[in-house]
Coordinates of C-alpha atoms and ligand atoms in Angstrom, one line a residue:
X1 CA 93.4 81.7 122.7
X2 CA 92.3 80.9 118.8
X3 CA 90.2 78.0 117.9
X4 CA 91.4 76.0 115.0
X5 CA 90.9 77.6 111.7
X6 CA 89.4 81.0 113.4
X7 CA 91.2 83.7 112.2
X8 CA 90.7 86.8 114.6
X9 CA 92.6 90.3 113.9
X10 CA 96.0 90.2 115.7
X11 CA 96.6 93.2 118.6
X12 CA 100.2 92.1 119.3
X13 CA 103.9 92.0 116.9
X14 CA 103.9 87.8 117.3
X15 CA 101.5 86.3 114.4
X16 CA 101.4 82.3 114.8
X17 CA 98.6 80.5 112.6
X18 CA 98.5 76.9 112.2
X19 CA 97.7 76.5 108.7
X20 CA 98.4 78.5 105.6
X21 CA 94.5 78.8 105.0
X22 CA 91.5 80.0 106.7
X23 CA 88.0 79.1 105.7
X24 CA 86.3 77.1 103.8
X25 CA 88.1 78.8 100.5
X26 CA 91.3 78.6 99.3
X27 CA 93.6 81.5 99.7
X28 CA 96.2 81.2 97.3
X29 CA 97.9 77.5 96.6
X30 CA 99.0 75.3 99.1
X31 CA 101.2 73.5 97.4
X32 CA 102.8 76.5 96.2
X33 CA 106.9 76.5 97.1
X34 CA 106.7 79.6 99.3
X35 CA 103.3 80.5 99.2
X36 CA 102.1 83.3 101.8
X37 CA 100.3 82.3 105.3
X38 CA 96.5 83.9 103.9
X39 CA 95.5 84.9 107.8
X40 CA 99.0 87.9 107.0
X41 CA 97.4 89.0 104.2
X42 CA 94.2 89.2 105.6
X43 CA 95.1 91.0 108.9
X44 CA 97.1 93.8 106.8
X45 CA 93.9 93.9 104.6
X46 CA 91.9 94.8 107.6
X47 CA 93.9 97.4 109.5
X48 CA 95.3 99.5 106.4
X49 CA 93.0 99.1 103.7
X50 CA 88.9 99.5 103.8
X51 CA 86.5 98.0 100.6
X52 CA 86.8 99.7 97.3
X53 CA 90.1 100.0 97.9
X54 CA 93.1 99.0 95.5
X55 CA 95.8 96.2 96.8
X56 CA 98.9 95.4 94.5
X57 CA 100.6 92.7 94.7
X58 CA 103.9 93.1 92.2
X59 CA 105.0 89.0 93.1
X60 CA 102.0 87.2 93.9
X61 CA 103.0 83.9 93.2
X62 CA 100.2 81.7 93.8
X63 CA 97.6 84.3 94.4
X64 CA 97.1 84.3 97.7
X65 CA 96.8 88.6 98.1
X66 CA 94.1 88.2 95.1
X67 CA 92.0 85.9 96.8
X68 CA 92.2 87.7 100.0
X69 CA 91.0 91.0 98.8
X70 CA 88.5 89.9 96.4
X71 CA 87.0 87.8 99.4
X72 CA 87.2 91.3 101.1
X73 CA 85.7 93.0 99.0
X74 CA 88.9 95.6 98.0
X75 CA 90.0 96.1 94.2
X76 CA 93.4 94.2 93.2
X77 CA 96.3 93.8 90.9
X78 CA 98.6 90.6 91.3
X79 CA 101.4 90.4 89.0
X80 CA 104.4 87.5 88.7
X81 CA 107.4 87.3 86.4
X82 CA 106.1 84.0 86.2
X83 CA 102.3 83.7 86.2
X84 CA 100.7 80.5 88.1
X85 CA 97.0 81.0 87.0
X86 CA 94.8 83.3 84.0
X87 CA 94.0 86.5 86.4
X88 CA 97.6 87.4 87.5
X89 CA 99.5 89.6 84.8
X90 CA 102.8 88.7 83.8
X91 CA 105.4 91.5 84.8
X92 CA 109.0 92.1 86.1
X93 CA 108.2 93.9 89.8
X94 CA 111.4 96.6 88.7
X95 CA 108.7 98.2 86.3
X96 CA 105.1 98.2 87.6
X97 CA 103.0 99.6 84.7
X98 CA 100.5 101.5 87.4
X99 CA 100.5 105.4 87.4
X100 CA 102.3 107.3 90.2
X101 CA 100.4 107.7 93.2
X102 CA 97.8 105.6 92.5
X103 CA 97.9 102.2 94.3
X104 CA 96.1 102.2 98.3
X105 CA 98.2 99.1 99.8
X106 CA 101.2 97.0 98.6
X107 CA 102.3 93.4 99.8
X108 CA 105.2 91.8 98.6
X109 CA 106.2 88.3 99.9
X110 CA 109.7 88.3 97.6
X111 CA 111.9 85.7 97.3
X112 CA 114.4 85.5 100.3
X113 CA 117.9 84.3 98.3
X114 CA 118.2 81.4 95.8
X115 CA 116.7 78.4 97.9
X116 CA 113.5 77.9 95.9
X117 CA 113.2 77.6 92.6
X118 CA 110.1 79.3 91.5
X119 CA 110.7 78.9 87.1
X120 CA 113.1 79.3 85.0
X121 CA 112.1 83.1 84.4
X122 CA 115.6 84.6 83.7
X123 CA 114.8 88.1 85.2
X124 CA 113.1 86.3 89.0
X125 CA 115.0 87.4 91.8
X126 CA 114.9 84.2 92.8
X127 CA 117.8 83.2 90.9
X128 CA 120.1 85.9 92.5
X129 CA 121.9 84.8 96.2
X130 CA 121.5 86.7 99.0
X131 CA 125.1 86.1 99.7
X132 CA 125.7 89.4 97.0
X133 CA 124.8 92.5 97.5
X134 CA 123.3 92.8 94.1
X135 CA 120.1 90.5 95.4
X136 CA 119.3 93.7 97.5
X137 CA 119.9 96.1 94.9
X138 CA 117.5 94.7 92.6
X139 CA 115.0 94.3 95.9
X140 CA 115.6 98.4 96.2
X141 CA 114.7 98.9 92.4
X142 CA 111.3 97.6 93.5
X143 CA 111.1 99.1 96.6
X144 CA 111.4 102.2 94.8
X145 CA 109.0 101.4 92.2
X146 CA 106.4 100.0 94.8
X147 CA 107.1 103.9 96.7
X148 CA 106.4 105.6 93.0
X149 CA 103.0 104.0 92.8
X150 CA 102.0 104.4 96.4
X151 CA 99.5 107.1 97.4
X152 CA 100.5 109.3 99.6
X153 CA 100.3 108.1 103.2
X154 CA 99.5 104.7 102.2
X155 CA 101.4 101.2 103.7
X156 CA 103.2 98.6 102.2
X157 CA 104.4 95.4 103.8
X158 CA 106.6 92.8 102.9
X159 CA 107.3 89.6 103.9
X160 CA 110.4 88.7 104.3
X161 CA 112.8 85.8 106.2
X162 CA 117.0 85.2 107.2
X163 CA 119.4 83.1 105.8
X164 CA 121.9 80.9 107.8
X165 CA 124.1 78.4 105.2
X166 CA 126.6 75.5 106.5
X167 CA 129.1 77.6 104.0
X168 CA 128.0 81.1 103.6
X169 CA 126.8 81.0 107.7
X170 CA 124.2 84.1 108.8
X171 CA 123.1 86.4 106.3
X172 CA 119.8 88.8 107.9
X173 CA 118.1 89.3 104.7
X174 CA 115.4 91.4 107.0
X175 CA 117.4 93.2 108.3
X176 CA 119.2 94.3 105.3
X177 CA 116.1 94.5 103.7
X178 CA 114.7 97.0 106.6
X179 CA 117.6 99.5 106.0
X180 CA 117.1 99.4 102.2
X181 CA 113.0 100.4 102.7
X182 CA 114.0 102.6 105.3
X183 CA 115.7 104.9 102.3
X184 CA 112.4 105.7 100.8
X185 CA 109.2 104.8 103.8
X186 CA 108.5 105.5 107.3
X187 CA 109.2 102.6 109.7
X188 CA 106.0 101.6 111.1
X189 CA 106.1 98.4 113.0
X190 CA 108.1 94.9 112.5
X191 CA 105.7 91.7 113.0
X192 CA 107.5 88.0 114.2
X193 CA 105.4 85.4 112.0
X194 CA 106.2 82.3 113.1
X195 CA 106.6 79.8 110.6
X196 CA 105.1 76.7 110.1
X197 CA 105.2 73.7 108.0
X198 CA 108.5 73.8 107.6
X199 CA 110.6 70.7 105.5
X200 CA 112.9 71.0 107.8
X201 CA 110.9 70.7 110.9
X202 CA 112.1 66.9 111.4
X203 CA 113.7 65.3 114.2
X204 CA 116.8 65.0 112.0
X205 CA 117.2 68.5 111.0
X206 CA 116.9 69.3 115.0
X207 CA 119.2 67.1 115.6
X208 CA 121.8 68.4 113.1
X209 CA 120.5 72.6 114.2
X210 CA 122.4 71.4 117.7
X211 CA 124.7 69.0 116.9
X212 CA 126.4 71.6 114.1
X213 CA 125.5 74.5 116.0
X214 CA 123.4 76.5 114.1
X215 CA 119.8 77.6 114.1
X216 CA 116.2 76.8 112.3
X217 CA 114.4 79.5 110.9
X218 CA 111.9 79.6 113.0
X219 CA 109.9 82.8 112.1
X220 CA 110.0 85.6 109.3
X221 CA 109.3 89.3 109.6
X222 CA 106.9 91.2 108.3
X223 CA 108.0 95.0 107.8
X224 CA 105.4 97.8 107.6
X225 CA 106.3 100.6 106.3
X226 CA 104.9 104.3 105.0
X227 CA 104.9 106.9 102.8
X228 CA 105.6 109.6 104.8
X229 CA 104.9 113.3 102.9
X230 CA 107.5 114.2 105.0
X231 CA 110.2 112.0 104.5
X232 CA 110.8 111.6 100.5
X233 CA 113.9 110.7 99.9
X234 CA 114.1 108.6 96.8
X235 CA 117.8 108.1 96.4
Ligands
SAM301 C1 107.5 83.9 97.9 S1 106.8 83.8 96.3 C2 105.3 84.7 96.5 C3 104.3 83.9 97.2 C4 102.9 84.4 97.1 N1 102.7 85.6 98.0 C5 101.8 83.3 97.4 O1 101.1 83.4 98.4 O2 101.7 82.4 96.6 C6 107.8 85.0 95.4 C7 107.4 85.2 94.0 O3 108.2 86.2 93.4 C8 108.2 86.0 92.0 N2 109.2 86.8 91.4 C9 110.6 86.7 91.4 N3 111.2 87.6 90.7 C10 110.3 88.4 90.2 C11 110.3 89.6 89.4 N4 111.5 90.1 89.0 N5 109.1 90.3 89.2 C12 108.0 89.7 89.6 N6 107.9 88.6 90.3 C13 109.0 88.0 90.6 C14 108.4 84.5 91.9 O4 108.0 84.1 90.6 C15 107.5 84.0 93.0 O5 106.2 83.7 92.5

């Protein structure tokens, strides 16, 4: 059982956290449209990386993966097509400018279709619906550039939720998603994070989830993945 705000390394594949932050510190912005639950970061921080190490974040948004590993002491790089504050670079995640091989641990927390608008950056992701297949062609371009930089062995995760639209219906962005990273890493594990905070956790938008018979997203996933010197197929 956690105590509020204690933040306590997870042994199970169901994350739950009440609050976006942990601490006294912020991790990250708030009141950023899609920022990160810190307490992720921080658990992947403490099982695949160790101090000294170097973390990349090629979408960092807010900063939340900066904050994190400076707090824990690992070396890190966050980049955004659209940079929120003075230490994250600006840079499209289809072209990291890092060496091959060189980079310990990756997170990514992309955008999941259109539904936020995070700027008016022509080349964000964000921009592109998950309702065409091109959104998860450019997602593979930087799954392949996140694999080039990646030492050997090393883990990436990425954060990543479903789509369900009155018109469009179901779309599992995850799961299509999975079977792109799957091309290039070694399946590790898949983590349920439930979410929290939600706008649309209102007794209206429950009431319309069962009166229209759909669902509320009421968790993401978070993939791990590896890369495997045995499997190295970059197609
Ligand atoms: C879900 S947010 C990341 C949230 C972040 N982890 C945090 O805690 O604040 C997704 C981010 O992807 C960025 N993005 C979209 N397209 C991009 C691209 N082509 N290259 C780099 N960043 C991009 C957006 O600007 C946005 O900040």
């Amino acid at each position: 059982m956690k105590k509020d705000k204690e933040i306590i390394l997870e042994s199970t594949t169901l994350w739950d956290y009440p609050t976006q932050n942990y601490g006294d510190r912020p991790h990250g912005d708030n009141k950023f449209n899609g920022v990160t639950p810190a307490f992720v970061i921080w658990n992947l921080l403490q099982r695949y990386t160790k101090p000294g190490d170097l973390v990349v974040d090629p979408m960092v948004g807010s900063g939340t993966t900066i904050d994190v590993a400076k707090e824990l002491d690992r070396k890190v790089i966050g980049y955004d097509i659209a940079p929120y504050r003075s230490d994250i670079f600006q840079n499209d995640a289809r072209h990291i400018p890092l060496d091959d091989n060189s980079v310990d641990f990756v997170f990514i927390d992309s955008p999941y279709s259109n539904n936020v608008k995070y700027s008016e950056h022509p080349q964000c992701i964000g921009k592109i619906s998950c309702e065409k297949e091109e959104f998860f062609d450019e997602l593979e371009k930087v799954t392949k550039e996140i694999h080039r930089i990646l030492k050997p062995e090393k883990f990436i995760s990425w954060l990543i939720g479903d789509h369900w639209r009155k018109n469009s219906g179901f779309i599992p962005v995850s799961i299509k998603l999975y079977q792109r990273l799957c091309k290039y890493f070694e399946s590790i594990d898949i983590i349920c994070v439930v979410r929290r905070n939600q706008t649309s956790n209102t007794s209206i938008w429950h009431k319309r989830a069962i009166e229209f018979n759909f669902y509320l997203r009421g968790f993401k996933y978070l993939l791990i993945f590896r890369k495997s010197q045995i499997l190295n197929r970059k197609s």
